[in-house]
mmCIF file of C-alpha atoms in Angstrom:
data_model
loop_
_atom_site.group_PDB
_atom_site.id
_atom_site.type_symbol
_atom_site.label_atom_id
_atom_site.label_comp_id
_atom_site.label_asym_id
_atom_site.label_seq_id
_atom_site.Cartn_x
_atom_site.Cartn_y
_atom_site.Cartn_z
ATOM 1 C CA UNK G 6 -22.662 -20.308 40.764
ATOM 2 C CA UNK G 7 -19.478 -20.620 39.713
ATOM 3 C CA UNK G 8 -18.159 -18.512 35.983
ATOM 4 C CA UNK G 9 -17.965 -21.076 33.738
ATOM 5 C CA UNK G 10 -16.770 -19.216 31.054
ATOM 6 C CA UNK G 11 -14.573 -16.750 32.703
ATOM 7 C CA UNK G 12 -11.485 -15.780 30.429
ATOM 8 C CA UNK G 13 -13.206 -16.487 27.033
ATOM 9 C CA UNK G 14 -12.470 -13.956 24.426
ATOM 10 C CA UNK G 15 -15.296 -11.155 23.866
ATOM 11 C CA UNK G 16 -16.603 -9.018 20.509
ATOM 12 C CA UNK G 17 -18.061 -5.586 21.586
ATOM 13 C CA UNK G 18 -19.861 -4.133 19.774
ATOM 14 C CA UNK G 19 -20.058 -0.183 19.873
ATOM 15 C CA UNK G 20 -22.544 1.719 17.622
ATOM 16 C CA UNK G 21 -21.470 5.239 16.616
ATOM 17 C CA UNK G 22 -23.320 8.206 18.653
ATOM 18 C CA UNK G 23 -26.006 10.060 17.491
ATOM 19 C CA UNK G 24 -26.708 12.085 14.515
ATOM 20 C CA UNK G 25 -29.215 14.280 12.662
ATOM 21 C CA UNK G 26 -30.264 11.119 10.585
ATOM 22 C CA UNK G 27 -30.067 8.879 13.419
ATOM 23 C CA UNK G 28 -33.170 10.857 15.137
ATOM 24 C CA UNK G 29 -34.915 11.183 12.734
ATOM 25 C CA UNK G 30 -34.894 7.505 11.499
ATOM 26 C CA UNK G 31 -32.925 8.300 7.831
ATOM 27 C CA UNK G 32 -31.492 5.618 6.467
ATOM 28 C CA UNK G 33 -27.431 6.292 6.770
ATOM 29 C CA UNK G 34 -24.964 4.520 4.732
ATOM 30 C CA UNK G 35 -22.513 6.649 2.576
ATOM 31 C CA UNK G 36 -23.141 10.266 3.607
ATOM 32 C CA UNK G 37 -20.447 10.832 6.164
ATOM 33 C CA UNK G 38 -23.311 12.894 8.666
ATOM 34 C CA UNK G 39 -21.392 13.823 11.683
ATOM 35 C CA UNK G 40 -22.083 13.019 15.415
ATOM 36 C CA UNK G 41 -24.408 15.681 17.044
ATOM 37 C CA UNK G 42 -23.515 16.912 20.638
ATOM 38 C CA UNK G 43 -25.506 14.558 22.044
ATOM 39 C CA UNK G 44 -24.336 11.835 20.395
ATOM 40 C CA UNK G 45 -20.177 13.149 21.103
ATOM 41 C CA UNK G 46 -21.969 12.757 25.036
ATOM 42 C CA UNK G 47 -23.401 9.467 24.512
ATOM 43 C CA UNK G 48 -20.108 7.924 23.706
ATOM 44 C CA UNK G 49 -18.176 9.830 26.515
ATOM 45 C CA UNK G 50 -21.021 8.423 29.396
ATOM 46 C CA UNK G 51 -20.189 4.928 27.810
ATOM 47 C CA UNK G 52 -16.478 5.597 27.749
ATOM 48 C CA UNK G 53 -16.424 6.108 31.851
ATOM 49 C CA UNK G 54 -18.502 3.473 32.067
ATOM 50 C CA UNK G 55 -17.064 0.559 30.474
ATOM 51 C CA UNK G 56 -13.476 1.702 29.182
ATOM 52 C CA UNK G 57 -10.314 1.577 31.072
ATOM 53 C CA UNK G 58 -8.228 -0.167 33.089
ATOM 54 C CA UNK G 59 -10.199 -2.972 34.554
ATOM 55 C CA UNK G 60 -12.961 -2.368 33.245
ATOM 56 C CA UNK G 61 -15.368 -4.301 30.453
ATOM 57 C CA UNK G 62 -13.118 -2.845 27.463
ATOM 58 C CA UNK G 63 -9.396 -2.801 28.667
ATOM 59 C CA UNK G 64 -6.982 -1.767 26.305
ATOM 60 C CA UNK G 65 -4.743 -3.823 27.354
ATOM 61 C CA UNK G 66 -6.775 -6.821 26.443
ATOM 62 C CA UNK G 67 -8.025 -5.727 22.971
ATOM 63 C CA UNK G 68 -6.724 -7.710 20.121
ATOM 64 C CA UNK G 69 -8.117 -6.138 17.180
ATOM 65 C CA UNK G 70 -10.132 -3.008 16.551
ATOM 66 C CA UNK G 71 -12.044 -2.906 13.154
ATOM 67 C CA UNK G 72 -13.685 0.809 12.639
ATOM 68 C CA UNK G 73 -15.782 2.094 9.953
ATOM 69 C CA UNK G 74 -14.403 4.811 7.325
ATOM 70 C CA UNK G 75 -17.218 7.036 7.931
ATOM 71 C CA UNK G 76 -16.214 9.847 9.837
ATOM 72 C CA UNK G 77 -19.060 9.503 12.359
ATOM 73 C CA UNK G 78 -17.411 5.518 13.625
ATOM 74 C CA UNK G 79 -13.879 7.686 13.569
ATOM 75 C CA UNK G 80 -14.770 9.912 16.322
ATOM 76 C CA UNK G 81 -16.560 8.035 18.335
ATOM 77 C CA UNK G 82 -13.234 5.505 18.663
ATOM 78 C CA UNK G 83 -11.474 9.442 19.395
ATOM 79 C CA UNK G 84 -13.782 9.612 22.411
ATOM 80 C CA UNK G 85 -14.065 6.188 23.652
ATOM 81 C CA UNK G 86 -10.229 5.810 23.540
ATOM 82 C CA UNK G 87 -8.405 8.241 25.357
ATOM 83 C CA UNK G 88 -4.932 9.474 24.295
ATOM 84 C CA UNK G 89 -3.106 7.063 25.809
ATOM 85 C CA UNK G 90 -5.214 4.283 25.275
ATOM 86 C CA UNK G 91 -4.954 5.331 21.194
ATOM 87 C CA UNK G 92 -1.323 4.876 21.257
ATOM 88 C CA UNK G 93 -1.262 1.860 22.635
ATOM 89 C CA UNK G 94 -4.212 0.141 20.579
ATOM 90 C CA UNK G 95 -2.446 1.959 16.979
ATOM 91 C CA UNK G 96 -0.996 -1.144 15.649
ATOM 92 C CA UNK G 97 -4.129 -2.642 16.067
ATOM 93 C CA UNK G 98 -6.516 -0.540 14.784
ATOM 94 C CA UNK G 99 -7.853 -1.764 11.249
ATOM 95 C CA UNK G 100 -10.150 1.249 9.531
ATOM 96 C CA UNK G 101 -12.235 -0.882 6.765
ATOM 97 C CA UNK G 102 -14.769 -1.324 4.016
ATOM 98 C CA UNK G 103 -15.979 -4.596 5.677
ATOM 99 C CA UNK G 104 -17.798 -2.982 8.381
ATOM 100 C CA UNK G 105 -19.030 -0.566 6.841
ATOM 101 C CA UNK G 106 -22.811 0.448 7.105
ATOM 102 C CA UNK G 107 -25.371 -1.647 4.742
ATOM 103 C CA UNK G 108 -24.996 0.466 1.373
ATOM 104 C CA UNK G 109 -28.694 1.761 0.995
ATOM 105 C CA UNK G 110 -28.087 2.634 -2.795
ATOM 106 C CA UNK G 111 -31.776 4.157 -3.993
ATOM 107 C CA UNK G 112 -32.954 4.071 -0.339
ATOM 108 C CA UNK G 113 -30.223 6.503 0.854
ATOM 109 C CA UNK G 114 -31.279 9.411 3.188
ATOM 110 C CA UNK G 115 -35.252 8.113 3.222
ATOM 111 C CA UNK G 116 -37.582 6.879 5.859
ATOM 112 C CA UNK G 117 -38.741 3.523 5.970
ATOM 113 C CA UNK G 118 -42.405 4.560 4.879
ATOM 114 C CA UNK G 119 -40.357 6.650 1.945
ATOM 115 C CA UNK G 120 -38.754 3.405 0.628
ATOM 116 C CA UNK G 121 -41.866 1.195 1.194
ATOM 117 C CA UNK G 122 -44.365 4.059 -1.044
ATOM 118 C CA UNK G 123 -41.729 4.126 -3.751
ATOM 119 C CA UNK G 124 -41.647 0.311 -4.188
ATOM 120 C CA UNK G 125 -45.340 -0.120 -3.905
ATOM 121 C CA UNK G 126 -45.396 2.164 -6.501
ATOM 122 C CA UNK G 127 -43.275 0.437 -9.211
ATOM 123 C CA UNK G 128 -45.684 -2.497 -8.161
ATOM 124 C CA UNK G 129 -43.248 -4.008 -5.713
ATOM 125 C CA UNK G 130 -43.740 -6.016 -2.675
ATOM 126 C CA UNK G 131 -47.547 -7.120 -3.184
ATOM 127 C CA UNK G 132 -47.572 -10.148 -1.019
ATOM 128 C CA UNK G 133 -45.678 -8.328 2.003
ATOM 129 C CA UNK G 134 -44.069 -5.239 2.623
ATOM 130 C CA UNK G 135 -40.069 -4.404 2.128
ATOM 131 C CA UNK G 136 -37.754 -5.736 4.581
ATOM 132 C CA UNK G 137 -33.842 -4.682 4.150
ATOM 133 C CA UNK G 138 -33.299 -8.626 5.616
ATOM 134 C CA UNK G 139 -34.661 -10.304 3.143
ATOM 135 C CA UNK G 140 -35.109 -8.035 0.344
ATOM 136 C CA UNK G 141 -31.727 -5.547 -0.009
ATOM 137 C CA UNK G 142 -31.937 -2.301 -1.132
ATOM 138 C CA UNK G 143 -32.056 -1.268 -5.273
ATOM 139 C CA UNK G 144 -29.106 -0.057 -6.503
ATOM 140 C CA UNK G 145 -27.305 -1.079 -2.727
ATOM 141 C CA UNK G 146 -26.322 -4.235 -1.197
ATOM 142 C CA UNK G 147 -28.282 -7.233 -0.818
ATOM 143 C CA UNK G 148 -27.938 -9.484 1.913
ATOM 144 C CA UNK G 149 -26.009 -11.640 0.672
ATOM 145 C CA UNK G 150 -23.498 -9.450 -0.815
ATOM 146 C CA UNK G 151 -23.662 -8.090 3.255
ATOM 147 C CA UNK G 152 -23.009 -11.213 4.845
ATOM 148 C CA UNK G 153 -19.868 -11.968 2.915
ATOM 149 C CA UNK G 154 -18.218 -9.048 4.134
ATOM 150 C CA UNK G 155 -19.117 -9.700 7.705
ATOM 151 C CA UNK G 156 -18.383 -13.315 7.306
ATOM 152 C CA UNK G 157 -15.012 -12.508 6.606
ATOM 153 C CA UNK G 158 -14.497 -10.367 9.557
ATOM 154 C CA UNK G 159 -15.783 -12.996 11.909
ATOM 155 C CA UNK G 160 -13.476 -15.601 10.047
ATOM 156 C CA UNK G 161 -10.396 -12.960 11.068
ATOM 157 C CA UNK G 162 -11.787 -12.547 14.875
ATOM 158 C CA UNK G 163 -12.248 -16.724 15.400
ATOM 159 C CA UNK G 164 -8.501 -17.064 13.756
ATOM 160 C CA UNK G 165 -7.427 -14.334 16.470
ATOM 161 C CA UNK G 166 -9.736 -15.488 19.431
ATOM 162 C CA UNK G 167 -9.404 -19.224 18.333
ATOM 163 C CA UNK G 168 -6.090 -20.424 20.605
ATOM 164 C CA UNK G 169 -7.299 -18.192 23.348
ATOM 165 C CA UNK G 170 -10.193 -19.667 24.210
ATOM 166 C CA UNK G 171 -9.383 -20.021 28.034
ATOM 167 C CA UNK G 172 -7.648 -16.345 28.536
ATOM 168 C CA UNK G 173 -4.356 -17.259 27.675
ATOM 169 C CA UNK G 174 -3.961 -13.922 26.865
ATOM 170 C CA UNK G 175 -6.206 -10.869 26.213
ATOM 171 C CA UNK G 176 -7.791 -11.052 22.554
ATOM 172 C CA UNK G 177 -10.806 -9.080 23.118
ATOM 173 C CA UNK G 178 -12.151 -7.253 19.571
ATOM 174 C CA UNK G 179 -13.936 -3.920 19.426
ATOM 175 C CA UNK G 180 -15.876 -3.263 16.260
ATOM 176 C CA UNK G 181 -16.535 0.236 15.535
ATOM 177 C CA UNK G 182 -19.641 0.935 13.312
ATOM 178 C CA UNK G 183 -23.462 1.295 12.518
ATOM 179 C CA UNK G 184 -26.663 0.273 13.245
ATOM 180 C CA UNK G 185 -27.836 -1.658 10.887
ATOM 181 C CA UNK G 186 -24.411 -3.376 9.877
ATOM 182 C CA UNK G 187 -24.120 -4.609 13.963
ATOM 183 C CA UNK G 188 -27.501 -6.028 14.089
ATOM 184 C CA UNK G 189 -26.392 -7.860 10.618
ATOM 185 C CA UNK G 190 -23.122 -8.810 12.005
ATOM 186 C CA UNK G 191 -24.726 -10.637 15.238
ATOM 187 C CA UNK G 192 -26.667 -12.726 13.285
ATOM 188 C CA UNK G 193 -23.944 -14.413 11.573
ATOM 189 C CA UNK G 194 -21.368 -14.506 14.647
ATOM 190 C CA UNK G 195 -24.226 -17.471 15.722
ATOM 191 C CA UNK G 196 -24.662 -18.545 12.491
ATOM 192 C CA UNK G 197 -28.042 -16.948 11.340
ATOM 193 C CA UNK G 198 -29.365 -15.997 7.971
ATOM 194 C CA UNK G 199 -29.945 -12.374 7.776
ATOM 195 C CA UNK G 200 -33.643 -13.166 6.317
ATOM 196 C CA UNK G 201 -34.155 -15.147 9.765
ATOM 197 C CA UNK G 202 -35.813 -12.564 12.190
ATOM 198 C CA UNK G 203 -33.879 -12.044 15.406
ATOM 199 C CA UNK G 204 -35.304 -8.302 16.465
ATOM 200 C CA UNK G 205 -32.807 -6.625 17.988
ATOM 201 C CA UNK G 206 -32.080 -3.034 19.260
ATOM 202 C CA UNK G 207 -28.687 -1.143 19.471
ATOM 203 C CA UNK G 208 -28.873 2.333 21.003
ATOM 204 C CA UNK G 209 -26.661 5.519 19.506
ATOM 205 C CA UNK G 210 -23.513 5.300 21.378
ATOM 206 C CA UNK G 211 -24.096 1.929 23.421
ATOM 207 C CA UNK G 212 -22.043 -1.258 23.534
ATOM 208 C CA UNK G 213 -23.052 -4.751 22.744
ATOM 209 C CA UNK G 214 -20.880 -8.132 23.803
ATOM 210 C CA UNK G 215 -20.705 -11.127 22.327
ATOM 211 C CA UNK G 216 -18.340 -14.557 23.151
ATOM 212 C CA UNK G 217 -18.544 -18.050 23.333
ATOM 213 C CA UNK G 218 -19.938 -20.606 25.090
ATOM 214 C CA UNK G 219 -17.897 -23.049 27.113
ATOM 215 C CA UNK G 220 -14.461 -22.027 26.034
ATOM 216 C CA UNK G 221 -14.950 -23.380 22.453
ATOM 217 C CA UNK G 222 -14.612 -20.888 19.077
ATOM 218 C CA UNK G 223 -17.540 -23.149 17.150
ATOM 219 C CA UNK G 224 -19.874 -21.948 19.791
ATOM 220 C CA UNK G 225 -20.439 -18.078 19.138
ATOM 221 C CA UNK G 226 -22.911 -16.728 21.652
ATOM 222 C CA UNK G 227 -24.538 -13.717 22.962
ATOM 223 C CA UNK G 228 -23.552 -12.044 26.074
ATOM 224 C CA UNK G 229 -26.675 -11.176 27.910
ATOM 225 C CA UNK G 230 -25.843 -9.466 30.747
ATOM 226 C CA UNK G 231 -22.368 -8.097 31.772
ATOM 227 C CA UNK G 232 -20.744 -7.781 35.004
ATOM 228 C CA UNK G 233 -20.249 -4.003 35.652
ATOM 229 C CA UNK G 234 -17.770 -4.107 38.266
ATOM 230 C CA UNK G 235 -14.013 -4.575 38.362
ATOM 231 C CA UNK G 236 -12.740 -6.980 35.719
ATOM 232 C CA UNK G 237 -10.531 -10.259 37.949
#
């Protein structure tokens, strides 16, 4: 069948490798906990992959890049990008606050079962158990102080993507970040609440896509499955 919606714009998304916290299943906001070896390899295997000339992510068609401050989102754009592929994406490179992980606050550096005790304790959560969607975190973010920041990014990427919608030119955006904060951010590029449940999973070091459907910016979709081969 024939591509219907060849040429429209894409958001990848591309979580930061692994680290210590990452395995074991610490929340990670703040503390700047750097990639393990594994996780410096997960990106690499990704970067053959998918990054290059032709390929899924080509430089040459990438818009925008918005990366994390946290040092673990830094290097993993230092090994997805090679040298010359950092020189020519430099003007567009935007290092920000907005995507940021979710700020944890109180819950920083615990387990979920950690968080959950400690609430049940102070004679929280009685009808159901925590959930960061629909609850926050104490002393951290809540949701909706999360989906104003991503809201704004998305507002910046349909502005960019907007009078492209057909491939005029390349306008592809890479976001740069965490795991938590990319599940949060897909919601709202289709326009769910973060309390709505969409479960979703996001490896250490793997790349998720999102567009449009039929060449139009007010219909953000997912991108299910992605050609592997040769981009035409």
């Amino acid at each position: 069948m024939p591509d219907k919606d060849a040429g429209t714009p894409r958001v990848f998304l591309v979580r930061h490798g692994e680290t210590e916290w990452s395995i074991s299943g610490r929340y990670t906001g703040r503390s700047d906990i750097p990639l393990t070896a594994n996780g410096e390899a997960q990106v690499s295997t990704s970067a053959k992959v998918i990054v290059g000339v032709g390929k899924i992510i080509d430089p040459s068609r990438v818009a925008h890049l918005f990366i994390s401050p946290r040092s673990r989102a830094q290097r993993t754009f230092d090994i997805l990008f090679d040298g010359d592929s950092q020189k020519q994406l430099e003007e567009k490179r935007e290092t920000t606050e907005d995507i940021r992980e979710w700020e944890y606050g109180a819950y920083e550096g615990l387990l979920t079962a950690q968080i959950r005790s400690a609430r049940k304790e102070k004679g929280l959560d009685e009808a159901k158990p925590w959930n960061i969607w629909t609850d926050g975190c104490e002393n951290g973010e809540s949701p909706g102080e999360v989906t104003a920041r991503l809201d704004s990014i998305i507002a910046k990427i349909r502005e960019i993507q907007g009078p492209c919608m057909h491939g005029e030119k390349g306008v592809d955006v890479v976001l740069i970040a965490h795991g938590h904060i990319l599940r949060a951010f897909t919601k709202r590029w289709i326009g769910f609440e973060l309390s709505r449940s969409l479960p979703m999973m996001l490896e250490p070091g793997a790349v998720g896509v999102l567009s449009y459907e039929h060449h139009k910016v007010d219909e953000p979709a997912f991108l299910l499955g992605v050609n592997m081969g040769t981009e035409s």
